[in-house]
Amino acid sequence: DIYDDSLWLINLVENLLSVTRLEEGRMNINLTTELVGDVIDEALKHVHMKSEKQTITVVQPDDLLLAQMDARLIVQVLINLLDNAIKYTPSDSQITVTSKRDGDMVRLSVADNGNGIPDEEKSKVFDMFYSGANKIADCRRSIGLGLSLCKSIINAHGGEITITDNVPHGAIFTFTLPVGEVDIHE
């Protein structure tokens, strides 16, 4: 328990520092053109599976989809969204990561078929220190930094992050990034 709590505390401090640096414009964002599929694969390697019964499916209509991003930060966004989906859905849930091009943006989403988020909470989920439970935080409960960090990272990339309902039940977190282009020198 002490080990788990110390890891949670380290993660909390790192998230808080990252949010603060991003909000103050002190974090350097290293934008490069990256394969979206590679970034999704990297995030999946680091997801903490709380339950072996949840199924994560990746849907990528375009295997060679490129986006402008700081890959390290976008991996963190995906890890946070996936960890939330795992934490807040029943053990037999289906979680789907989808990426597709939408004009000059790439749209990535993490959808689950859990209980969803009530409409009155949707406008607050990206606020710093907001957690739906609003209880005392420890390693088993959220302190409300993960989604705030996601929003800060996506805003710094010139994208946006939103939440919608996954009909008939569940939530879909979607964020956008600028499409990446590769220069071919002949």
CSV table of C-alpha atoms in Angstrom, one decimal:
chain,number,residue,atom,x,y,z
A,1,ASP,CA,0.0,0.0,0.0
A,2,ILE,CA,2.8,2.4,0.8
A,3,TYR,CA,4.5,1.7,-2.5
A,4,ASP,CA,1.2,2.2,-4.4
A,5,ASP,CA,0.6,5.5,-2.5
A,6,SER,CA,4.1,6.7,-3.2
A,7,LEU,CA,3.7,6.0,-7.0
A,8,TRP,CA,0.4,7.8,-6.9
A,9,LEU,CA,2.0,10.8,-5.1
A,10,ILE,CA,4.9,11.0,-7.6
A,11,ASN,CA,2.4,10.9,-10.5
A,12,LEU,CA,0.3,13.6,-8.8
A,13,VAL,CA,3.3,15.9,-8.4
A,14,GLU,CA,4.5,15.3,-12.0
A,15,ASN,CA,1.0,16.1,-13.3
A,16,LEU,CA,0.7,19.2,-11.2
A,17,LEU,CA,4.1,20.5,-12.4
A,18,SER,CA,3.2,19.8,-16.0
A,19,VAL,CA,-0.1,21.6,-15.8
A,20,THR,CA,1.6,24.6,-14.1
A,21,ARG,CA,4.3,24.7,-16.7
A,22,LEU,CA,1.9,24.4,-19.6
A,23,GLU,CA,-0.5,27.1,-18.2
A,24,GLU,CA,2.4,29.5,-17.7
A,25,GLY,CA,3.9,28.8,-21.1
A,26,ARG,CA,7.1,27.5,-19.6
A,27,MET,CA,7.0,24.0,-21.0
A,28,ASN,CA,8.8,23.5,-24.3
A,29,ILE,CA,6.6,21.6,-26.8
A,30,ASN,CA,8.7,19.8,-29.4
A,31,LEU,CA,6.4,19.5,-32.4
A,32,THR,CA,7.3,16.9,-34.9
A,33,THR,CA,5.3,14.9,-37.5
A,34,GLU,CA,4.5,11.5,-36.0
A,35,LEU,CA,2.5,8.5,-37.1
A,36,VAL,CA,-0.7,8.5,-35.0
A,37,GLY,CA,-0.7,4.7,-34.8
A,38,ASP,CA,2.8,4.6,-33.3
A,39,VAL,CA,1.7,7.0,-30.6
A,40,ILE,CA,-1.4,5.0,-29.8
A,41,ASP,CA,0.7,1.8,-29.6
A,42,GLU,CA,3.2,3.5,-27.2
A,43,ALA,CA,0.4,4.7,-24.9
A,44,LEU,CA,-1.2,1.2,-24.8
A,45,LYS,CA,2.2,-0.2,-23.6
A,46,HIS,CA,1.9,2.1,-20.5
A,47,VAL,CA,-1.7,1.7,-19.6
A,48,HIS,CA,-2.3,0.3,-16.2
A,49,MET,CA,-4.8,-2.5,-16.6
A,50,LYS,CA,-6.7,-2.6,-13.4
A,51,SER,CA,-8.7,-5.5,-14.7
A,52,GLU,CA,-7.8,-8.1,-17.2
A,53,LYS,CA,-11.4,-8.3,-18.4
A,54,GLN,CA,-11.7,-4.9,-20.1
A,55,THR,CA,-11.1,-5.0,-23.8
A,56,ILE,CA,-9.3,-2.2,-25.6
A,57,THR,CA,-9.8,-2.0,-29.4
A,58,VAL,CA,-8.0,0.3,-31.8
A,59,VAL,CA,-9.8,1.5,-34.9
A,60,GLN,CA,-7.5,3.2,-37.5
A,61,PRO,CA,-9.0,3.5,-41.0
A,62,ASP,CA,-5.7,5.1,-42.2
A,63,ASP,CA,-2.6,3.3,-41.0
A,64,LEU,CA,-0.4,6.2,-42.3
A,65,LEU,CA,-2.2,9.0,-40.5
A,66,LEU,CA,0.3,11.8,-39.5
A,67,ALA,CA,-0.2,14.6,-37.0
A,68,GLN,CA,1.9,17.5,-35.7
A,69,MET,CA,2.6,16.8,-32.0
A,70,ASP,CA,4.9,16.4,-29.1
A,71,ALA,CA,4.6,12.6,-29.0
A,72,ARG,CA,5.7,12.3,-25.4
A,73,LEU,CA,2.8,14.6,-24.3
A,74,ILE,CA,0.2,13.1,-26.5
A,75,VAL,CA,1.1,9.6,-25.2
A,76,GLN,CA,0.5,11.1,-21.7
A,77,VAL,CA,-2.9,12.4,-22.8
A,78,LEU,CA,-3.9,8.9,-24.2
A,79,ILE,CA,-2.6,7.2,-21.0
A,80,ASN,CA,-4.7,9.5,-18.8
A,81,LEU,CA,-7.8,9.0,-20.9
A,82,LEU,CA,-7.4,5.2,-21.1
A,83,ASP,CA,-6.6,5.0,-17.3
A,84,ASN,CA,-9.8,6.9,-16.6
A,85,ALA,CA,-11.9,4.7,-18.9
A,86,ILE,CA,-10.5,1.6,-17.1
A,87,LYS,CA,-10.9,3.1,-13.6
A,88,TYR,CA,-14.5,4.3,-14.1
A,89,THR,CA,-16.0,1.4,-16.1
A,90,PRO,CA,-17.1,-2.1,-15.1
A,91,SER,CA,-14.5,-4.9,-15.5
A,92,ASP,CA,-16.2,-6.3,-18.6
A,93,SER,CA,-16.3,-2.9,-20.5
A,94,GLN,CA,-15.3,-2.3,-24.1
A,95,ILE,CA,-12.9,0.6,-24.6
A,96,THR,CA,-12.3,1.9,-28.2
A,97,VAL,CA,-9.5,4.2,-29.4
A,98,THR,CA,-10.3,5.7,-32.8
A,99,SER,CA,-8.2,7.9,-35.0
A,100,LYS,CA,-9.2,9.6,-38.3
A,101,ARG,CA,-8.5,12.6,-40.4
A,102,ASP,CA,-11.1,15.4,-40.3
A,103,GLY,CA,-10.1,18.1,-42.7
A,104,ASP,CA,-6.8,19.7,-41.6
A,105,MET,CA,-7.1,18.0,-38.1
A,106,VAL,CA,-6.7,14.5,-36.8
A,107,ARG,CA,-9.4,13.4,-34.5
A,108,LEU,CA,-8.6,10.9,-31.7
A,109,SER,CA,-11.2,9.5,-29.3
A,110,VAL,CA,-11.3,7.2,-26.4
A,111,ALA,CA,-14.8,5.7,-25.9
A,112,ASP,CA,-16.1,3.4,-23.2
A,113,ASN,CA,-19.5,1.8,-22.5
A,114,GLY,CA,-19.5,2.5,-18.7
A,115,ASN,CA,-21.9,4.6,-16.8
A,116,GLY,CA,-21.0,7.9,-18.6
A,117,ILE,CA,-20.8,11.3,-17.1
A,118,PRO,CA,-23.9,13.3,-16.1
A,119,ASP,CA,-24.6,16.4,-18.2
A,120,GLU,CA,-24.2,18.7,-15.2
A,121,GLU,CA,-20.6,17.4,-14.7
A,122,LYS,CA,-19.5,17.6,-18.3
A,123,SER,CA,-18.6,21.3,-18.2
A,124,LYS,CA,-16.4,20.7,-15.0
A,125,VAL,CA,-14.5,17.5,-15.9
A,126,PHE,CA,-11.5,19.4,-17.4
A,127,ASP,CA,-11.3,21.8,-14.4
A,128,MET,CA,-8.2,21.4,-12.2
A,129,PHE,CA,-8.9,19.5,-8.9
A,130,TYR,CA,-12.4,18.5,-10.0
A,131,SER,CA,-13.3,14.9,-9.5
A,132,GLY,CA,-16.8,13.6,-10.0
A,133,ALA,CA,-16.6,11.9,-6.6
A,134,ASN,CA,-15.3,15.0,-4.8
A,135,LYS,CA,-14.1,12.9,-2.0
A,136,ILE,CA,-10.7,12.8,-0.2
A,137,ALA,CA,-8.1,11.8,-2.7
A,138,ASP,CA,-5.6,8.9,-2.4
A,139,CYS,CA,-4.1,6.4,-4.8
A,140,ARG,CA,-7.5,4.8,-5.3
A,141,ARG,CA,-9.4,8.0,-6.0
A,142,SER,CA,-8.8,10.9,-8.4
A,143,ILE,CA,-7.6,14.3,-7.3
A,144,GLY,CA,-8.8,15.8,-10.6
A,145,LEU,CA,-5.6,16.7,-12.4
A,146,GLY,CA,-5.5,14.1,-15.2
A,147,LEU,CA,-8.1,15.7,-17.5
A,148,SER,CA,-6.9,19.2,-16.7
A,149,LEU,CA,-3.5,18.2,-17.9
A,150,CYS,CA,-5.0,16.6,-21.0
A,151,LYS,CA,-6.8,19.9,-21.8
A,152,SER,CA,-3.6,22.0,-21.2
A,153,ILE,CA,-1.6,19.7,-23.5
A,154,ILE,CA,-4.2,19.7,-26.3
A,155,ASN,CA,-4.7,23.5,-26.1
A,156,ALA,CA,-0.9,23.9,-26.3
A,157,HIS,CA,-1.0,21.9,-29.6
A,158,GLY,CA,-3.7,24.1,-31.0
A,159,GLY,CA,-6.4,21.5,-30.7
A,160,GLU,CA,-9.4,21.0,-28.5
A,161,ILE,CA,-10.7,18.3,-26.2
A,162,THR,CA,-14.4,17.5,-25.7
A,163,ILE,CA,-16.6,14.9,-24.0
A,164,THR,CA,-19.8,13.5,-25.4
A,165,ASP,CA,-22.1,10.6,-24.6
A,166,ASN,CA,-21.5,7.2,-26.0
A,167,VAL,CA,-25.0,6.1,-26.9
A,168,PRO,CA,-26.6,4.1,-25.3
A,169,HIS,CA,-24.3,4.5,-22.4
A,170,GLY,CA,-20.7,5.5,-21.7
A,171,ALA,CA,-18.5,8.5,-22.5
A,172,ILE,CA,-16.4,9.5,-25.5
A,173,PHE,CA,-13.4,11.8,-24.9
A,174,THR,CA,-12.2,13.3,-28.3
A,175,PHE,CA,-9.3,15.6,-29.0
A,176,THR,CA,-7.8,17.1,-32.2
A,177,LEU,CA,-4.3,17.7,-33.5
A,178,PRO,CA,-3.1,19.4,-36.6
A,179,VAL,CA,-2.5,17.0,-39.6
A,180,GLY,CA,1.1,16.4,-40.2
A,181,GLU,CA,2.8,16.5,-43.6
A,182,VAL,CA,6.0,14.9,-44.7
A,183,ASP,CA,8.4,16.8,-46.9
A,184,ILE,CA,9.9,14.6,-49.6
A,185,HIS,CA,13.2,15.9,-50.8
A,186,GLU,CA,14.3,14.6,-54.2
